Amino acid sequence: MDFYDEFDQPPRRGSSAVTWVLAGLLGGIVGAALFWFLSSYYSPPNQEPAEFPPSQTNRLEITGGNAAALVVEKARPAVVGVTNYVYVYQGGQKVVRERGSGSGAIISADGYIVTNQHVIDRADEIAVFLPNAETLTAELVGEDALTDLALLKVDRDKLSYLNLGDSTQIKVGETCIAIGNPLKYFQQTVTVGVVSAVERQVSLIDSSYSYTYIQTDAAINAGNSGGPLVNLNGEIIGINSAKIKDVGVEGIGFAIPSNTVKEVYQELVDKGSVTHPWLGVYLQDVTQKVAQTYGYGDRTGAVVARTVS
């Protein structure tokens, strides 16, 4: 006699075949349903994977207390020194003299570098110093005094570079990092601050133009000109350009917004120069006090001060 406990009952002899057929059908149905479910939710789509646009491939997403240090680690290899050389003649011989120096930011792996126009102004030769101390001769692609930007090109590829971010998205108070070569001798110097203001209109003493800047309290000194101001995503939000130097003034520096850099870069690559609109008029701001003085009532805005024929 065979014995089975309650968990191991013998099959009924008469229904063995039918039971196995039904079990097989039920298993097939359950398996098909499970396969459909997993395929619908977990299978990759039947297409090629999407590619990130170039502006996103070199972007960081960093948070935490060491965010600035991680950004600097990535950004410093893309910051270079830029030196302006001129030819002078002594005793009938041509001699190369250094006229000035500044910084630059590599913005493409194939060697495009952005800097300030005043850094390379009237240069006969331009040298770029990489972070590994290698020196390269740079070609001037184009320059634009109205935005104080210049574009250089070196014959090298696979360079570390930084992406140009969207300067319209930056917020007053957000952390920013300036990197450059102040006084030429302090290469790869890093200063950290915040965005103090955006769309700041500034007229410089040595220029007849008015510039629209990002204002920052990150320390910017002579030699920082042309270097990048980056955010915590490792993107360039501005090109450091100027500061206020006066007794009792601290932490008022200015950077050219990255969106301006994008526009100038594209025009310089396409045609070597930048076309600016020209109205032939000089405008003067009208404050409420000025409006009342000249009988404009409460109207404010701008008036045409004079025209250029």
PDB file of C-alpha atoms in Angstrom:
ATOM      1  CA  MET A   1       0.000   0.000   0.000  1.00  0.00           C
ATOM      2  CA  ASP A   2       1.254   3.485  -0.909  1.00  0.00           C
ATOM      3  CA  PHE A   3       1.112   6.247   1.687  1.00  0.00           C
ATOM      4  CA  TYR A   4       0.952  10.024   0.981  1.00  0.00           C
ATOM      5  CA  ASP A   5       0.707  12.893   3.411  1.00  0.00           C
ATOM      6  CA  GLU A   6      -1.743  15.760   2.946  1.00  0.00           C
ATOM      7  CA  PHE A   7       0.734  17.805   0.876  1.00  0.00           C
ATOM      8  CA  ASP A   8       1.557  15.031  -1.543  1.00  0.00           C
ATOM      9  CA  GLN A   9      -1.676  13.464  -2.756  1.00  0.00           C
ATOM     10  CA  PRO A  10      -1.490  10.998  -5.641  1.00  0.00           C
ATOM     11  CA  PRO A  11      -3.218  11.990  -8.893  1.00  0.00           C
ATOM     12  CA  ARG A  12      -6.399  10.326  -9.824  1.00  0.00           C
ATOM     13  CA  ARG A  13      -5.670   7.672 -12.366  1.00  0.00           C
ATOM     14  CA  GLY A  14      -8.614   8.412 -14.647  1.00  0.00           C
ATOM     15  CA  SER A  15      -7.922  12.137 -15.165  1.00  0.00           C
ATOM     16  CA  SER A  16      -4.115  12.233 -15.470  1.00  0.00           C
ATOM     17  CA  ALA A  17      -3.909  13.181 -19.195  1.00  0.00           C
ATOM     18  CA  VAL A  18      -6.657  15.798 -19.017  1.00  0.00           C
ATOM     19  CA  THR A  19      -5.054  17.436 -15.999  1.00  0.00           C
ATOM     20  CA  TRP A  20      -1.688  17.777 -17.695  1.00  0.00           C
ATOM     21  CA  VAL A  21      -3.230  19.249 -20.862  1.00  0.00           C
ATOM     22  CA  LEU A  22      -5.178  21.867 -18.881  1.00  0.00           C
ATOM     23  CA  ALA A  23      -2.134  22.712 -16.821  1.00  0.00           C
ATOM     24  CA  GLY A  24      -0.078  23.207 -19.986  1.00  0.00           C
ATOM     25  CA  LEU A  25      -2.681  25.516 -21.550  1.00  0.00           C
ATOM     26  CA  LEU A  26      -2.985  27.566 -18.388  1.00  0.00           C
ATOM     27  CA  GLY A  27       0.771  27.870 -18.113  1.00  0.00           C
ATOM     28  CA  GLY A  28       1.018  29.022 -21.716  1.00  0.00           C
ATOM     29  CA  ILE A  29      -1.611  31.711 -21.213  1.00  0.00           C
ATOM     30  CA  VAL A  30       0.041  32.990 -18.017  1.00  0.00           C
ATOM     31  CA  GLY A  31       3.473  32.971 -19.675  1.00  0.00           C
ATOM     32  CA  ALA A  32       2.228  34.903 -22.707  1.00  0.00           C
ATOM     33  CA  ALA A  33       0.565  37.504 -20.505  1.00  0.00           C
ATOM     34  CA  LEU A  34       3.678  37.913 -18.401  1.00  0.00           C
ATOM     35  CA  PHE A  35       5.857  38.272 -21.527  1.00  0.00           C
ATOM     36  CA  TRP A  36       3.536  40.976 -22.927  1.00  0.00           C
ATOM     37  CA  PHE A  37       3.590  42.872 -19.648  1.00  0.00           C
ATOM     38  CA  LEU A  38       7.368  42.846 -19.341  1.00  0.00           C
ATOM     39  CA  SER A  39       7.830  43.741 -23.015  1.00  0.00           C
ATOM     40  CA  SER A  40       5.484  46.736 -22.737  1.00  0.00           C
ATOM     41  CA  TYR A  41       7.164  48.239 -19.710  1.00  0.00           C
ATOM     42  CA  TYR A  42      10.794  47.180 -19.775  1.00  0.00           C
ATOM     43  CA  SER A  43      11.858  46.486 -23.331  1.00  0.00           C
ATOM     44  CA  PRO A  44      13.879  49.204 -25.110  1.00  0.00           C
ATOM     45  CA  PRO A  45      12.056  50.994 -27.933  1.00  0.00           C
ATOM     46  CA  ASN A  46      12.592  49.680 -31.438  1.00  0.00           C
ATOM     47  CA  GLN A  47      14.761  52.641 -32.524  1.00  0.00           C
ATOM     48  CA  GLU A  48      18.273  54.018 -32.269  1.00  0.00           C
ATOM     49  CA  PRO A  49      19.105  55.628 -28.897  1.00  0.00           C
ATOM     50  CA  ALA A  50      18.702  59.388 -28.833  1.00  0.00           C
ATOM     51  CA  GLU A  51      21.878  61.456 -28.866  1.00  0.00           C
ATOM     52  CA  PHE A  52      22.410  64.356 -26.511  1.00  0.00           C
ATOM     53  CA  PRO A  53      22.910  67.683 -28.244  1.00  0.00           C
ATOM     54  CA  PRO A  54      26.483  69.010 -28.103  1.00  0.00           C
ATOM     55  CA  SER A  55      25.569  71.558 -25.436  1.00  0.00           C
ATOM     56  CA  GLN A  56      24.666  68.747 -23.044  1.00  0.00           C
ATOM     57  CA  THR A  57      27.465  66.233 -23.597  1.00  0.00           C
ATOM     58  CA  ASN A  58      29.978  68.096 -21.457  1.00  0.00           C
ATOM     59  CA  ARG A  59      27.599  69.222 -18.725  1.00  0.00           C
ATOM     60  CA  LEU A  60      27.910  68.360 -15.061  1.00  0.00           C
ATOM     61  CA  GLU A  61      25.137  67.830 -12.548  1.00  0.00           C
ATOM     62  CA  ILE A  62      26.851  68.465  -9.228  1.00  0.00           C
ATOM     63  CA  THR A  63      25.453  69.083  -5.793  1.00  0.00           C
ATOM     64  CA  GLY A  64      26.903  68.918  -2.303  1.00  0.00           C
ATOM     65  CA  GLY A  65      29.630  70.609  -0.341  1.00  0.00           C
ATOM     66  CA  ASN A  66      32.420  69.738  -2.778  1.00  0.00           C
ATOM     67  CA  ALA A  67      30.540  70.922  -5.878  1.00  0.00           C
ATOM     68  CA  ALA A  68      32.872  73.850  -6.567  1.00  0.00           C
ATOM     69  CA  ALA A  69      35.963  71.659  -6.282  1.00  0.00           C
ATOM     70  CA  LEU A  70      34.554  69.132  -8.756  1.00  0.00           C
ATOM     71  CA  VAL A  71      33.673  71.875 -11.238  1.00  0.00           C
ATOM     72  CA  VAL A  72      37.156  73.351 -10.983  1.00  0.00           C
ATOM     73  CA  GLU A  73      38.720  69.929 -11.539  1.00  0.00           C
ATOM     74  CA  LYS A  74      36.860  69.703 -14.837  1.00  0.00           C
ATOM     75  CA  ALA A  75      37.178  73.341 -15.893  1.00  0.00           C
ATOM     76  CA  ARG A  76      40.847  74.138 -15.256  1.00  0.00           C
ATOM     77  CA  PRO A  77      42.234  72.081 -18.180  1.00  0.00           C
ATOM     78  CA  ALA A  78      40.146  74.262 -20.519  1.00  0.00           C
ATOM     79  CA  VAL A  79      41.547  77.588 -19.230  1.00  0.00           C
ATOM     80  CA  VAL A  80      44.612  78.941 -21.005  1.00  0.00           C
ATOM     81  CA  GLY A  81      46.945  81.892 -20.893  1.00  0.00           C
ATOM     82  CA  VAL A  82      46.954  84.324 -23.831  1.00  0.00           C
ATOM     83  CA  THR A  83      49.887  86.629 -24.588  1.00  0.00           C
ATOM     84  CA  ASN A  84      49.941  89.537 -27.039  1.00  0.00           C
ATOM     85  CA  TYR A  85      53.259  90.065 -28.835  1.00  0.00           C
ATOM     86  CA  VAL A  86      54.204  93.016 -31.073  1.00  0.00           C
ATOM     87  CA  TYR A  87      57.125  93.716 -33.394  1.00  0.00           C
ATOM     88  CA  VAL A  88      59.414  96.616 -32.643  1.00  0.00           C
ATOM     89  CA  TYR A  89      62.565  97.646 -34.463  1.00  0.00           C
ATOM     90  CA  GLN A  90      65.816  98.293 -32.645  1.00  0.00           C
ATOM     91  CA  GLY A  91      68.995  99.053 -34.531  1.00  0.00           C
ATOM     92  CA  GLY A  92      67.316  98.030 -37.770  1.00  0.00           C
ATOM     93  CA  GLN A  93      66.357  94.611 -36.416  1.00  0.00           C
ATOM     94  CA  LYS A  94      62.874  93.320 -35.698  1.00  0.00           C
ATOM     95  CA  VAL A  95      62.388  92.373 -32.071  1.00  0.00           C
ATOM     96  CA  VAL A  96      59.367  90.649 -30.552  1.00  0.00           C
ATOM     97  CA  ARG A  97      58.058  92.263 -27.374  1.00  0.00           C
ATOM     98  CA  GLU A  98      55.279  91.245 -25.057  1.00  0.00           C
ATOM     99  CA  ARG A  99      52.534  93.835 -25.054  1.00  0.00           C
ATOM    100  CA  GLY A 100      50.152  92.259 -22.559  1.00  0.00           C
ATOM    101  CA  SER A 101      48.603  89.051 -21.385  1.00  0.00           C
ATOM    102  CA  GLY A 102      45.305  87.623 -20.232  1.00  0.00           C
ATOM    103  CA  SER A 103      43.330  84.409 -20.157  1.00  0.00           C
ATOM    104  CA  GLY A 104      41.152  82.409 -22.496  1.00  0.00           C
ATOM    105  CA  ALA A 105      38.650  79.560 -22.479  1.00  0.00           C
ATOM    106  CA  ILE A 106      38.724  76.593 -24.858  1.00  0.00           C
ATOM    107  CA  ILE A 107      35.181  76.108 -26.163  1.00  0.00           C
ATOM    108  CA  SER A 108      35.680  73.246 -28.620  1.00  0.00           C
ATOM    109  CA  ALA A 109      37.809  70.116 -28.763  1.00  0.00           C
ATOM    110  CA  ASP A 110      39.310  71.219 -32.095  1.00  0.00           C
ATOM    111  CA  GLY A 111      40.942  74.344 -30.706  1.00  0.00           C
ATOM    112  CA  TYR A 112      38.589  77.352 -30.711  1.00  0.00           C
ATOM    113  CA  ILE A 113      39.392  79.713 -27.850  1.00  0.00           C
ATOM    114  CA  VAL A 114      37.454  82.769 -26.732  1.00  0.00           C
ATOM    115  CA  THR A 115      39.104  85.713 -24.985  1.00  0.00           C
ATOM    116  CA  ASN A 116      38.717  89.483 -24.659  1.00  0.00           C
ATOM    117  CA  GLN A 117      39.400  91.728 -27.632  1.00  0.00           C
ATOM    118  CA  HIS A 118      41.428  94.084 -25.476  1.00  0.00           C
ATOM    119  CA  VAL A 119      43.773  91.200 -24.597  1.00  0.00           C
ATOM    120  CA  ILE A 120      44.844  90.657 -28.232  1.00  0.00           C
ATOM    121  CA  ASP A 121      44.288  94.183 -29.550  1.00  0.00           C
ATOM    122  CA  ARG A 122      46.826  95.101 -32.305  1.00  0.00           C
ATOM    123  CA  ALA A 123      48.860  91.944 -31.716  1.00  0.00           C
ATOM    124  CA  ASP A 124      51.407  90.838 -34.316  1.00  0.00           C
ATOM    125  CA  GLU A 125      51.637  87.387 -32.760  1.00  0.00           C
ATOM    126  CA  ILE A 126      49.409  85.598 -30.260  1.00  0.00           C
ATOM    127  CA  ALA A 127      50.614  82.754 -28.059  1.00  0.00           C
ATOM    128  CA  VAL A 128      48.407  80.409 -26.074  1.00  0.00           C
ATOM    129  CA  PHE A 129      49.785  78.642 -23.008  1.00  0.00           C
ATOM    130  CA  LEU A 130      48.094  75.358 -22.143  1.00  0.00           C
ATOM    131  CA  PRO A 131      47.821  74.168 -18.529  1.00  0.00           C
ATOM    132  CA  ASN A 132      50.570  71.585 -19.191  1.00  0.00           C
ATOM    133  CA  ALA A 133      52.965  74.486 -19.996  1.00  0.00           C
ATOM    134  CA  GLU A 134      52.864  73.778 -23.740  1.00  0.00           C
ATOM    135  CA  THR A 135      52.921  76.906 -25.914  1.00  0.00           C
ATOM    136  CA  LEU A 136      50.950  77.131 -29.156  1.00  0.00           C
ATOM    137  CA  THR A 137      50.770  79.862 -31.787  1.00  0.00           C
ATOM    138  CA  ALA A 138      47.182  81.039 -32.197  1.00  0.00           C
ATOM    139  CA  GLU A 139      45.428  82.312 -35.303  1.00  0.00           C
ATOM    140  CA  LEU A 140      43.086  85.262 -34.841  1.00  0.00           C
ATOM    141  CA  VAL A 141      39.768  84.162 -36.355  1.00  0.00           C
ATOM    142  CA  GLY A 142      38.135  87.514 -35.650  1.00  0.00           C
ATOM    143  CA  GLU A 143      37.595  90.234 -33.063  1.00  0.00           C
ATOM    144  CA  ASP A 144      34.833  92.609 -32.069  1.00  0.00           C
ATOM    145  CA  ALA A 145      35.531  95.719 -30.012  1.00  0.00           C
ATOM    146  CA  LEU A 146      31.839  96.473 -29.407  1.00  0.00           C
ATOM    147  CA  THR A 147      31.471  93.318 -27.330  1.00  0.00           C
ATOM    148  CA  ASP A 148      35.153  93.080 -26.287  1.00  0.00           C
ATOM    149  CA  LEU A 149      35.367  89.519 -27.617  1.00  0.00           C
ATOM    150  CA  ALA A 150      37.904  87.765 -29.807  1.00  0.00           C
ATOM    151  CA  LEU A 151      38.057  84.245 -31.201  1.00  0.00           C
ATOM    152  CA  LEU A 152      41.333  82.348 -31.565  1.00  0.00           C
ATOM    153  CA  LYS A 153      42.158  78.995 -33.145  1.00  0.00           C
ATOM    154  CA  VAL A 154      45.045  76.656 -32.383  1.00  0.00           C
ATOM    155  CA  ASP A 155      46.088  73.710 -34.515  1.00  0.00           C
ATOM    156  CA  ARG A 156      45.275  70.994 -32.029  1.00  0.00           C
ATOM    157  CA  ASP A 157      42.420  68.570 -31.427  1.00  0.00           C
ATOM    158  CA  LYS A 158      41.075  66.474 -28.558  1.00  0.00           C
ATOM    159  CA  LEU A 159      41.457  69.414 -26.195  1.00  0.00           C
ATOM    160  CA  SER A 160      39.546  69.750 -22.935  1.00  0.00           C
ATOM    161  CA  TYR A 161      36.811  72.320 -23.413  1.00  0.00           C
ATOM    162  CA  LEU A 162      33.868  73.979 -21.708  1.00  0.00           C
ATOM    163  CA  ASN A 163      30.355  74.428 -23.036  1.00  0.00           C
ATOM    164  CA  LEU A 164      28.713  77.827 -23.305  1.00  0.00           C
ATOM    165  CA  GLY A 165      25.676  77.859 -21.018  1.00  0.00           C
ATOM    166  CA  ASP A 166      22.463  79.881 -21.239  1.00  0.00           C
ATOM    167  CA  SER A 167      23.131  83.165 -19.469  1.00  0.00           C
ATOM    168  CA  THR A 168      19.428  84.051 -19.464  1.00  0.00           C
ATOM    169  CA  GLN A 169      18.868  81.256 -16.941  1.00  0.00           C
ATOM    170  CA  ILE A 170      21.307  82.418 -14.284  1.00  0.00           C
ATOM    171  CA  LYS A 171      19.938  83.784 -11.024  1.00  0.00           C
ATOM    172  CA  VAL A 172      21.213  86.529  -8.786  1.00  0.00           C
ATOM    173  CA  GLY A 173      22.805  84.866  -5.784  1.00  0.00           C
ATOM    174  CA  GLU A 174      23.845  81.629  -7.478  1.00  0.00           C
ATOM    175  CA  THR A 175      27.402  80.410  -7.065  1.00  0.00           C
ATOM    176  CA  CYS A 176      29.896  81.189  -9.820  1.00  0.00           C
ATOM    177  CA  ILE A 177      33.593  80.472 -10.251  1.00  0.00           C
ATOM    178  CA  ALA A 178      36.198  82.622 -12.028  1.00  0.00           C
ATOM    179  CA  ILE A 179      39.321  80.931 -13.384  1.00  0.00           C
ATOM    180  CA  GLY A 180      42.267  82.650 -15.014  1.00  0.00           C
ATOM    181  CA  ASN A 181      45.884  83.794 -14.852  1.00  0.00           C
ATOM    182  CA  PRO A 182      45.953  87.001 -12.798  1.00  0.00           C
ATOM    183  CA  LEU A 183      49.173  89.011 -13.179  1.00  0.00           C
ATOM    184  CA  LYS A 184      50.283  86.231 -15.581  1.00  0.00           C
ATOM    185  CA  TYR A 185      52.325  84.547 -12.847  1.00  0.00           C
ATOM    186  CA  PHE A 186      49.458  82.997 -10.883  1.00  0.00           C
ATOM    187  CA  GLN A 187      48.216  80.534 -13.494  1.00  0.00           C
ATOM    188  CA  GLN A 188      44.978  78.630 -13.001  1.00  0.00           C
ATOM    189  CA  THR A 189      43.864  80.807 -10.092  1.00  0.00           C
ATOM    190  CA  VAL A 190      40.341  80.036  -8.857  1.00  0.00           C
ATOM    191  CA  THR A 191      38.039  82.478  -7.085  1.00  0.00           C
ATOM    192  CA  VAL A 192      34.493  81.719  -5.992  1.00  0.00           C
ATOM    193  CA  GLY A 193      31.612  84.145  -5.528  1.00  0.00           C
ATOM    194  CA  VAL A 194      28.032  84.736  -6.513  1.00  0.00           C
ATOM    195  CA  VAL A 195      26.200  86.408  -9.362  1.00  0.00           C
ATOM    196  CA  SER A 196      25.640  89.899  -7.960  1.00  0.00           C
ATOM    197  CA  ALA A 197      23.501  91.239 -10.824  1.00  0.00           C
ATOM    198  CA  VAL A 198      22.491  90.441 -14.380  1.00  0.00           C
ATOM    199  CA  GLU A 199      22.141  92.768 -17.397  1.00  0.00           C
ATOM    200  CA  ARG A 200      24.228  95.426 -15.681  1.00  0.00           C
ATOM    201  CA  GLN A 201      24.844  98.392 -18.018  1.00  0.00           C
ATOM    202  CA  VAL A 202      28.374  99.735 -17.620  1.00  0.00           C
ATOM    203  CA  SER A 203      30.362 102.391 -19.495  1.00  0.00           C
ATOM    204  CA  LEU A 204      34.118 101.951 -19.184  1.00  0.00           C
ATOM    205  CA  ILE A 205      36.552 104.860 -18.849  1.00  0.00           C
ATOM    206  CA  ASP A 206      38.790 103.719 -21.706  1.00  0.00           C
ATOM    207  CA  SER A 207      35.923 102.936 -24.062  1.00  0.00           C
ATOM    208  CA  SER A 208      33.230 104.925 -25.805  1.00  0.00           C
ATOM    209  CA  TYR A 209      30.873 101.951 -25.651  1.00  0.00           C
ATOM    210  CA  SER A 210      28.381 100.781 -23.055  1.00  0.00           C
ATOM    211  CA  TYR A 211      28.452  97.084 -22.183  1.00  0.00           C
ATOM    212  CA  THR A 212      25.882  94.698 -20.748  1.00  0.00           C
ATOM    213  CA  TYR A 213      27.537  92.569 -18.091  1.00  0.00           C
ATOM    214  CA  ILE A 214      26.997  89.921 -15.473  1.00  0.00           C
ATOM    215  CA  GLN A 215      28.203  91.399 -12.194  1.00  0.00           C
ATOM    216  CA  THR A 216      30.001  89.133  -9.723  1.00  0.00           C
ATOM    217  CA  ASP A 217      31.907  89.417  -6.462  1.00  0.00           C
ATOM    218  CA  ALA A 218      34.315  86.623  -7.455  1.00  0.00           C
ATOM    219  CA  ALA A 219      37.752  88.238  -7.429  1.00  0.00           C
ATOM    220  CA  ILE A 220      38.852  89.361 -10.913  1.00  0.00           C
ATOM    221  CA  ASN A 221      42.286  90.899 -11.339  1.00  0.00           C
ATOM    222  CA  ALA A 222      44.545  92.030 -14.170  1.00  0.00           C
ATOM    223  CA  GLY A 223      45.243  88.928 -16.243  1.00  0.00           C
ATOM    224  CA  ASN A 224      41.849  87.351 -15.541  1.00  0.00           C
ATOM    225  CA  SER A 225      40.481  89.099 -18.631  1.00  0.00           C
ATOM    226  CA  GLY A 226      39.213  86.551 -21.146  1.00  0.00           C
ATOM    227  CA  GLY A 227      38.928  83.731 -18.636  1.00  0.00           C
ATOM    228  CA  PRO A 228      35.650  81.934 -17.938  1.00  0.00           C
ATOM    229  CA  LEU A 229      33.049  82.532 -15.276  1.00  0.00           C
ATOM    230  CA  VAL A 230      31.413  79.124 -14.785  1.00  0.00           C
ATOM    231  CA  ASN A 231      28.392  77.811 -12.925  1.00  0.00           C
ATOM    232  CA  LEU A 232      28.049  74.627 -10.878  1.00  0.00           C
ATOM    233  CA  ASN A 233      27.103  72.688 -14.011  1.00  0.00           C
ATOM    234  CA  GLY A 234      30.572  73.303 -15.378  1.00  0.00           C
ATOM    235  CA  GLU A 235      29.266  75.648 -18.091  1.00  0.00           C
ATOM    236  CA  ILE A 236      30.602  79.054 -19.076  1.00  0.00           C
ATOM    237  CA  ILE A 237      28.055  81.703 -18.134  1.00  0.00           C
ATOM    238  CA  GLY A 238      30.351  84.636 -18.850  1.00  0.00           C
ATOM    239  CA  ILE A 239      33.788  85.777 -20.002  1.00  0.00           C
ATOM    240  CA  ASN A 240      35.524  87.860 -17.342  1.00  0.00           C
ATOM    241  CA  SER A 241      36.248  91.291 -18.738  1.00  0.00           C
ATOM    242  CA  ALA A 242      36.473  94.145 -16.245  1.00  0.00           C
ATOM    243  CA  LYS A 243      36.358  95.285 -12.638  1.00  0.00           C
ATOM    244  CA  ILE A 244      35.992  98.534 -10.756  1.00  0.00           C
ATOM    245  CA  LYS A 245      39.315  99.668  -9.326  1.00  0.00           C
ATOM    246  CA  ASP A 246      38.935 102.421  -6.792  1.00  0.00           C
ATOM    247  CA  VAL A 247      39.780 103.099  -3.187  1.00  0.00           C
ATOM    248  CA  GLY A 248      37.278 101.396  -0.924  1.00  0.00           C
ATOM    249  CA  VAL A 249      35.749  99.301  -3.730  1.00  0.00           C
ATOM    250  CA  GLU A 250      35.846  95.515  -3.432  1.00  0.00           C
ATOM    251  CA  GLY A 251      34.172  92.663  -5.228  1.00  0.00           C
ATOM    252  CA  ILE A 252      32.661  94.443  -8.243  1.00  0.00           C
ATOM    253  CA  GLY A 253      33.687  92.507 -11.340  1.00  0.00           C
ATOM    254  CA  PHE A 254      32.020  92.036 -14.703  1.00  0.00           C
ATOM    255  CA  ALA A 255      31.685  89.232 -17.240  1.00  0.00           C
ATOM    256  CA  ILE A 256      30.293  89.211 -20.780  1.00  0.00           C
ATOM    257  CA  PRO A 257      27.163  86.985 -20.854  1.00  0.00           C
ATOM    258  CA  SER A 258      27.612  83.615 -22.558  1.00  0.00           C
ATOM    259  CA  ASN A 259      24.687  84.189 -24.908  1.00  0.00           C
ATOM    260  CA  THR A 260      26.510  87.214 -26.306  1.00  0.00           C
ATOM    261  CA  VAL A 261      29.581  85.016 -26.707  1.00  0.00           C
ATOM    262  CA  LYS A 262      27.544  82.455 -28.674  1.00  0.00           C
ATOM    263  CA  GLU A 263      26.284  85.063 -31.122  1.00  0.00           C
ATOM    264  CA  VAL A 264      29.693  86.646 -31.644  1.00  0.00           C
ATOM    265  CA  TYR A 265      31.388  83.251 -31.968  1.00  0.00           C
ATOM    266  CA  GLN A 266      29.020  82.195 -34.748  1.00  0.00           C
ATOM    267  CA  GLU A 267      29.491  85.390 -36.740  1.00  0.00           C
ATOM    268  CA  LEU A 268      33.258  85.313 -36.373  1.00  0.00           C
ATOM    269  CA  VAL A 269      33.395  81.697 -37.548  1.00  0.00           C
ATOM    270  CA  ASP A 270      31.064  82.402 -40.478  1.00  0.00           C
ATOM    271  CA  LYS A 271      32.565  85.655 -41.759  1.00  0.00           C
ATOM    272  CA  GLY A 272      35.365  86.839 -39.483  1.00  0.00           C
ATOM    273  CA  SER A 273      33.533  89.951 -38.272  1.00  0.00           C
ATOM    274  CA  VAL A 274      30.374  90.987 -36.437  1.00  0.00           C
ATOM    275  CA  THR A 275      27.627  93.167 -37.892  1.00  0.00           C
ATOM    276  CA  HIS A 276      25.937  95.512 -35.416  1.00  0.00           C
ATOM    277  CA  PRO A 277      22.732  97.483 -36.006  1.00  0.00           C
ATOM    278  CA  TRP A 278      23.167 101.253 -36.346  1.00  0.00           C
ATOM    279  CA  LEU A 279      20.461 103.869 -35.895  1.00  0.00           C
ATOM    280  CA  GLY A 280      22.623 106.970 -36.143  1.00  0.00           C
ATOM    281  CA  VAL A 281      21.231 108.477 -32.947  1.00  0.00           C
ATOM    282  CA  TYR A 282      22.396 109.008 -29.385  1.00  0.00           C
ATOM    283  CA  LEU A 283      19.802 108.279 -26.741  1.00  0.00           C
ATOM    284  CA  GLN A 284      19.485 109.718 -23.257  1.00  0.00           C
ATOM    285  CA  ASP A 285      17.611 108.071 -20.405  1.00  0.00           C
ATOM    286  CA  VAL A 286      14.688 110.064 -19.071  1.00  0.00           C
ATOM    287  CA  THR A 287      14.154 109.636 -15.349  1.00  0.00           C
ATOM    288  CA  GLN A 288      11.075 110.928 -13.557  1.00  0.00           C
ATOM    289  CA  LYS A 289      13.033 113.960 -12.316  1.00  0.00           C
ATOM    290  CA  VAL A 290      14.301 114.798 -15.819  1.00  0.00           C
ATOM    291  CA  ALA A 291      10.808 114.333 -17.258  1.00  0.00           C
ATOM    292  CA  GLN A 292       9.327 116.803 -14.804  1.00  0.00           C
ATOM    293  CA  THR A 293      12.172 119.272 -15.385  1.00  0.00           C
ATOM    294  CA  TYR A 294      11.582 119.343 -19.159  1.00  0.00           C
ATOM    295  CA  GLY A 295       7.823 119.229 -18.982  1.00  0.00           C
ATOM    296  CA  TYR A 296       7.305 115.603 -20.005  1.00  0.00           C
ATOM    297  CA  GLY A 297       4.944 114.971 -17.128  1.00  0.00           C
ATOM    298  CA  ASP A 298       5.303 111.552 -15.536  1.00  0.00           C
ATOM    299  CA  ARG A 299       6.599 109.902 -18.704  1.00  0.00           C
ATOM    300  CA  THR A 300       9.959 108.120 -18.549  1.00  0.00           C
ATOM    301  CA  GLY A 301      12.015 106.263 -21.127  1.00  0.00           C
ATOM    302  CA  ALA A 302      14.509 107.684 -23.598  1.00  0.00           C
ATOM    303  CA  VAL A 303      14.827 110.710 -25.881  1.00  0.00           C
ATOM    304  CA  VAL A 304      17.016 111.294 -28.920  1.00  0.00           C
ATOM    305  CA  ALA A 305      19.796 113.570 -27.662  1.00  0.00           C
ATOM    306  CA  ARG A 306      21.431 114.062 -31.067  1.00  0.00           C
ATOM    307  CA  THR A 307      21.721 112.444 -34.453  1.00  0.00           C
ATOM    308  CA  VAL A 308      24.665 111.370 -36.589  1.00  0.00           C
ATOM    309  CA  SER A 309      24.467 112.296 -40.255  1.00  0.00           C
TER     310      SER A 309
END
